[in-house]
Amino acid sequence: MEDQIAVKIDDLTVAYDYKPVLWDIDLAIPEGVLMAIVGPNGAGKSTLIKAILDILKPIAGSVEIYGKPYKKNRALVAYVPQKGSVDWDFPTTALDVVMMGTYGSLGWIKRPGQKEKKAALEALEKVGMLSFKSRQISQLSGGQQQRIFLARALVQNASIYFMDEPFQGVDATTEKAIINILKELRKAGKTVVVVHHDLQTVPEYFDWVTFLNVKKIATGPVKDIFNDDNLTKTYGINYKVAITQ
Amino acid sequence: MELKEYFEFLISDYTLRTISIGTAVLGAICGMLGSFAVLRKQSLLGDAISHAALPGIAIAFLIIESKNSVVFLIGALLSGLLGTFWIRGIVNKTHLKSDTALGLILSTFFGFGMLLLTYIQKIPNANQAGLESYLFGQAATLVESDVWLMSGVTGISFIILLLFWKELKILLFDPDFTKTIGFNTKFLDILITSFIVVAIVLGLQTVGVVLMSAMLLAPAAAARQWTNKLSTMVIVAAIFGALSGVIGTGISASSNNLSTGPIIVIVAAIFVLFSFVFSPGRGLLFREIRFRKNRRDLQLHKTLSFMYHIAKDHANISHPHAIKILNNFQGFTRKTLKQLEDKNYISLDGNMWQMTPTGYEKAATLYDQISKSDE
Amino acid sequence: MNSAQIEIQLIASLVAIACAIPGTFLVLRKMALITDAISHSILPGIVIGFFITHDLSSPLLILLATASGVLTVVLVEFIQKTGLVKEDTAIGLVFPALFSIGIILISKNASDVHLDIDAVLLGELAFAPFDRITVGTTDLGPKSLWIIGSILITTLLLLIAFFKELKVSTFDKGLAASLGFSPAIIHYGLMTVSSVTTVGAFDAVGAILVIALMIAPAATAYLLTQDLKKMLLLATLFGITGAILGYWSAHLLDASISGSITTVLGIVFLLVYLFAKNKGLISVLYRQKQQQKEVLLLTFLLHLHNHSDEEEERKVAHLNDHINWQKVKSRTVLSLALKNNMITIDNQIIALTDKGKTFTEEAINYIITNKDTEIEKMKDRFFLFRG
């Protein structure tokens, strides 16, 4: 079966202060996979997602989402940033944050209405946070905050989901809840790309994996390529330490 | 002056009325836009901009050799912006951190401004009197056209806020996400920053370059304590700002020899202090009360769950036990037992205690909660 | 030069040195703005002290003002800890309020306080030589000279005694704590020294300009060196330059001395900011342009390396197409690569030379192992022509 390609990355190079953090990446993400991006700290995992989403400007290369540049097809994409990247003491409620997921489709100036609210409430219910809808976001636990972020992405109603370390600082229950939702998304034919830290859970959670350390080391089905050889290439000979950490 | 007298005077006296409306409008716009500055962690940028505006005012005077508040505004705006860009340049292109850049720009620009001011003072026959009022502000120098200008700018920024409300809110909360869903964050950033700069420059005449930043921060910081909703925060900040302006002007008008800036800042600071202590949600007072109550409850719950463990081993939950056996457990006192009895969780009888069905149920749910969160 | 002029310059220079020392540490510790807070909020302390002593240079006044400076730091930290507002907002709220109280106290009692608002903002350096200490009939010199002199000596003694502790705690808080230096003691010690110095300098240069004396020389020095001792020396040097040049330009313009000192400090910073050899704007921009080209070259070489067995990916036209570079960009990169003998072009198909191959492989290795500094050294070894 020839899968359709959801995200195609060609010769992508990104540099911070003229130091390359991603180097000549070629990567094709097939439609309908649940993919982990793994690699040591500073390997450029978040950078890769940010470059795909046009948050960072690459110095070379191109990215296509279903055959078009990101700008043309951004409606097909949802993004969950790292939880730590925003100010959780911001004066707003859980429902309000989830509603932000509808802003993109609304475009400039137009305000969210009943339809958007209904979508947001449904997403909250899906992540099990409906009873917290009026809570101020600083009063939520780390896991709850992550669920809110996931709900916001669900509201975007996209075909491809990018998530930057969604399991960082969340409790075990939330982790399970999140992975179940991600698996559901895959079942519905969506593509999910997750920056992931915990190597031990890769085979259990994901069906596709990309090893990254400045360069792309390998990409493919977990069952085929998640092996000692690639782990060593990515993390060095001491990768077992990285796993147990 | 009595408050009532003052209000009668306020309504009858044209000048005082103009000034009061002016400071109220100024307070409102500062509160409104200050909310954005505070939430963007740009609190001290305002301080740098306002100080950096001083040489602009002095140079404007040196060029036109007379006082004209519109020309001064333009001078202030230009040198304020120059200062802002230089700060950005220092932070982006060197390893100096933003705190150093801010402090450096605000103090050297201000020093240069003071150099020019003292130089201007020595120029013979110059029409320079009153330039110093830009240091600490003199609301009395406000005339009707100034008030119209302020109201105009406030009106425009209010409309802009309404139009781009959704976009500005999401930019403040999560800039990266905002970019991914297709909003031009650079445009929004420039939009809100320029309005903040304009608000600062507008306030210089009334509050002065030295204290202007407080006018931007204080109402917003106070308002933040009363609400968890951005729109409410902006409105409350505008109200606090307007009130600080009017009350401050009133006090300073009723006594001689006082610049308006410091008084307005003190009034705004009192709003902040009051909000920090007494706001019901976040205030320190209620936080302390809640904290103590929680600690007490925790103590009670610990005792109760200890009792639960003893009681559940008996067929009859209300089987009486000696108080003595609680001695193994450090957390209880006569007082906690009494409180538990008051809540009808246990009943005491001399040296014996027994659990009531209500208490047993309560303890059981507590136990469930604890074991769940341990998972 | 008469003796009053020499005395003024001497006082100004001592103030500049006394400020530059704590200033250097504050800049390094990213706490430069705390000087903003301290210098404003000592005002109520000074005013109240003045009501009691009627003498701007009395020790009690200095003590009170210093206490209000340290109190400000404590208050700011307390507000930060409550989490009610963001950190910088806490500073921005505290000092204007305290400064306002000071200003109001002065204006309210204008008739019996010989402290006017100009003096608060600008200091009274020009009058410093007239307030002298005399014992019997012997003239011991201006009072401010003695005050700032003793503050400076104390600061220097503390600096020498605790240099190691200060250095370690500034660059590595964790290490300092593990070596048994209490970070809190060093922190509050530094805050106290900063407060005392600010109070001492207040008399000479006023509340706001003391910030410039603390920050500007240190920031300028930091653009030139990363070495703590050199930075302290340079900051002192810049401070003295500002003091003396500032004095003479004020003399020339017949304007405020402290305003003029600050302006000179600002200009010195501007010059260094533009022209410093490594960290200056011009050299940064030049280097950035060079590095930009070189990073493009690296990217390009790596691309060739990755696709050494696919001719299609190595066509000249591919540069515009896949790598997404415009014509001009690709041409510069190509010519740079050719000039350095990294590639050969044969019939529109590009191939790495052996030198190019070695260079690329080494570079990959360094970047993946996070040894970026090695790359610069490597460029020196390989490049015949820089970007």
CSV table of N, CA and C in Angstrom, one decimal, chain B residues 225-269:
chain,number,residue,atom,x,y,z
B,225,GLN,N,-5.6,41.7,40.4
B,225,GLN,CA,-6.0,40.9,41.6
B,225,GLN,C,-7.5,40.6,41.7
B,226,TRP,N,-8.3,41.4,41.1
B,226,TRP,CA,-9.7,41.3,41.3
B,226,TRP,C,-10.4,40.4,40.3
B,227,THR,N,-9.7,40.0,39.2
B,227,THR,CA,-10.4,39.2,38.2
B,227,THR,C,-9.5,38.2,37.6
B,228,ASN,N,-10.1,37.2,37.0
B,228,ASN,CA,-9.3,36.2,36.2
B,228,ASN,C,-9.7,36.3,34.8
B,229,LYS,N,-10.3,37.4,34.4
B,229,LYS,CA,-10.7,37.6,33.0
B,229,LYS,C,-10.1,38.8,32.4
B,230,LEU,N,-9.5,38.6,31.2
B,230,LEU,CA,-8.7,39.7,30.6
B,230,LEU,C,-9.6,41.0,30.4
B,231,SER,N,-10.8,40.8,29.9
B,231,SER,CA,-11.6,41.9,29.6
B,231,SER,C,-12.0,42.7,30.8
B,232,THR,N,-12.3,42.0,31.9
B,232,THR,CA,-12.6,42.6,33.1
B,232,THR,C,-11.4,43.3,33.7
B,233,MET,N,-10.3,42.7,33.5
B,233,MET,CA,-9.0,43.3,34.0
B,233,MET,C,-8.8,44.6,33.3
B,234,VAL,N,-8.9,44.7,32.0
B,234,VAL,CA,-8.7,45.9,31.3
B,234,VAL,C,-9.7,47.0,31.7
B,235,ILE,N,-10.9,46.6,31.9
B,235,ILE,CA,-11.9,47.6,32.3
B,235,ILE,C,-11.6,48.1,33.7
B,236,VAL,N,-11.4,47.2,34.7
B,236,VAL,CA,-11.1,47.6,36.0
B,236,VAL,C,-9.9,48.5,36.1
B,237,ALA,N,-8.8,48.1,35.3
B,237,ALA,CA,-7.6,48.9,35.3
B,237,ALA,C,-7.9,50.3,34.8
B,238,ALA,N,-8.7,50.4,33.8
B,238,ALA,CA,-9.1,51.7,33.3
B,238,ALA,C,-9.8,52.6,34.4
B,239,ILE,N,-10.7,51.9,35.1
B,239,ILE,CA,-11.4,52.6,36.2
B,239,ILE,C,-10.4,53.0,37.3
B,240,PHE,N,-9.6,52.1,37.7
B,240,PHE,CA,-8.6,52.4,38.7
B,240,PHE,C,-7.7,53.6,38.3
B,241,GLY,N,-7.3,53.5,37.0
B,241,GLY,CA,-6.4,54.6,36.5
B,241,GLY,C,-7.1,55.9,36.5
B,242,ALA,N,-8.4,55.9,36.0
B,242,ALA,CA,-9.1,57.2,36.0
B,242,ALA,C,-9.3,57.7,37.4
B,243,LEU,N,-9.7,56.9,38.3
B,243,LEU,CA,-9.9,57.3,39.7
B,243,LEU,C,-8.6,57.9,40.3
B,244,SER,N,-7.4,57.2,40.0
B,244,SER,CA,-6.2,57.7,40.5
B,244,SER,C,-5.9,59.1,40.0
B,245,GLY,N,-6.2,59.3,38.7
B,245,GLY,CA,-6.0,60.5,38.0
B,245,GLY,C,-6.8,61.6,38.7
B,246,VAL,N,-8.1,61.4,38.8
B,246,VAL,CA,-9.0,62.4,39.3
B,246,VAL,C,-8.7,62.7,40.8
B,247,ILE,N,-8.6,61.7,41.6
B,247,ILE,CA,-8.3,61.9,43.0
B,247,ILE,C,-7.0,62.6,43.2
B,248,GLY,N,-5.9,62.1,42.5
B,248,GLY,CA,-4.6,62.7,42.6
B,248,GLY,C,-4.6,64.2,42.2
B,249,THR,N,-5.3,64.5,41.1
B,249,THR,CA,-5.4,65.9,40.6
B,249,THR,C,-6.1,66.8,41.7
B,250,GLY,N,-7.2,66.2,42.2
B,250,GLY,CA,-8.0,66.9,43.2
B,250,GLY,C,-7.1,67.3,44.4
B,251,ILE,N,-6.3,66.3,44.9
B,251,ILE,CA,-5.5,66.6,46.1
B,251,ILE,C,-4.4,67.6,45.8
B,252,SER,N,-3.8,67.4,44.6
B,252,SER,CA,-2.7,68.3,44.3
B,252,SER,C,-3.3,69.8,44.0
B,253,ALA,N,-4.5,69.8,43.4
B,253,ALA,CA,-5.1,71.2,43.1
B,253,ALA,C,-5.4,71.9,44.4
B,254,SER,N,-5.8,71.1,45.5
B,254,SER,CA,-6.2,71.7,46.7
B,254,SER,C,-5.1,72.1,47.6
B,255,SER,N,-3.9,71.8,47.3
B,255,SER,CA,-2.8,72.3,48.1
B,255,SER,C,-1.7,72.8,47.1
B,256,ASN,N,-1.1,73.9,47.5
B,256,ASN,CA,-0.1,74.5,46.6
B,256,ASN,C,1.2,73.6,46.5
B,257,ASN,N,2.0,74.0,45.5
B,257,ASN,CA,3.3,73.5,45.6
B,257,ASN,C,3.5,72.0,45.4
B,258,LEU,N,2.5,71.3,44.9
B,258,LEU,CA,2.7,69.9,44.8
B,258,LEU,C,2.6,69.5,43.3
B,259,SER,N,3.5,68.8,42.8
B,259,SER,CA,3.4,68.3,41.4
B,259,SER,C,2.4,67.2,41.4
B,260,THR,N,1.7,67.0,40.3
B,260,THR,CA,0.6,66.0,40.3
B,260,THR,C,1.2,64.6,40.2
B,261,GLY,N,2.3,64.4,39.5
B,261,GLY,CA,2.9,63.1,39.3
B,261,GLY,C,2.9,62.3,40.6
B,262,PRO,N,3.7,62.7,41.6
B,262,PRO,CA,3.8,61.9,42.8
B,262,PRO,C,2.5,61.6,43.5
B,263,ILE,N,1.6,62.6,43.5
B,263,ILE,CA,0.3,62.4,44.2
B,263,ILE,C,-0.5,61.3,43.5
B,264,ILE,N,-0.6,61.4,42.1
B,264,ILE,CA,-1.3,60.4,41.4
B,264,ILE,C,-0.7,59.0,41.6
B,265,VAL,N,0.7,58.9,41.7
B,265,VAL,CA,1.3,57.7,41.9
B,265,VAL,C,1.0,57.1,43.3
B,266,ILE,N,1.0,58.0,44.3
B,266,ILE,CA,0.6,57.5,45.6
B,266,ILE,C,-0.8,56.9,45.6
B,267,VAL,N,-1.7,57.7,45.0
B,267,VAL,CA,-3.1,57.2,45.0
B,267,VAL,C,-3.2,55.8,44.3
B,268,ALA,N,-2.5,55.7,43.2
B,268,ALA,CA,-2.5,54.4,42.5
B,268,ALA,C,-1.8,53.3,43.3
B,269,ALA,N,-0.8,53.7,44.1
B,269,ALA,CA,-0.1,52.7,44.9
B,269,ALA,C,-1.0,52.2,46.0
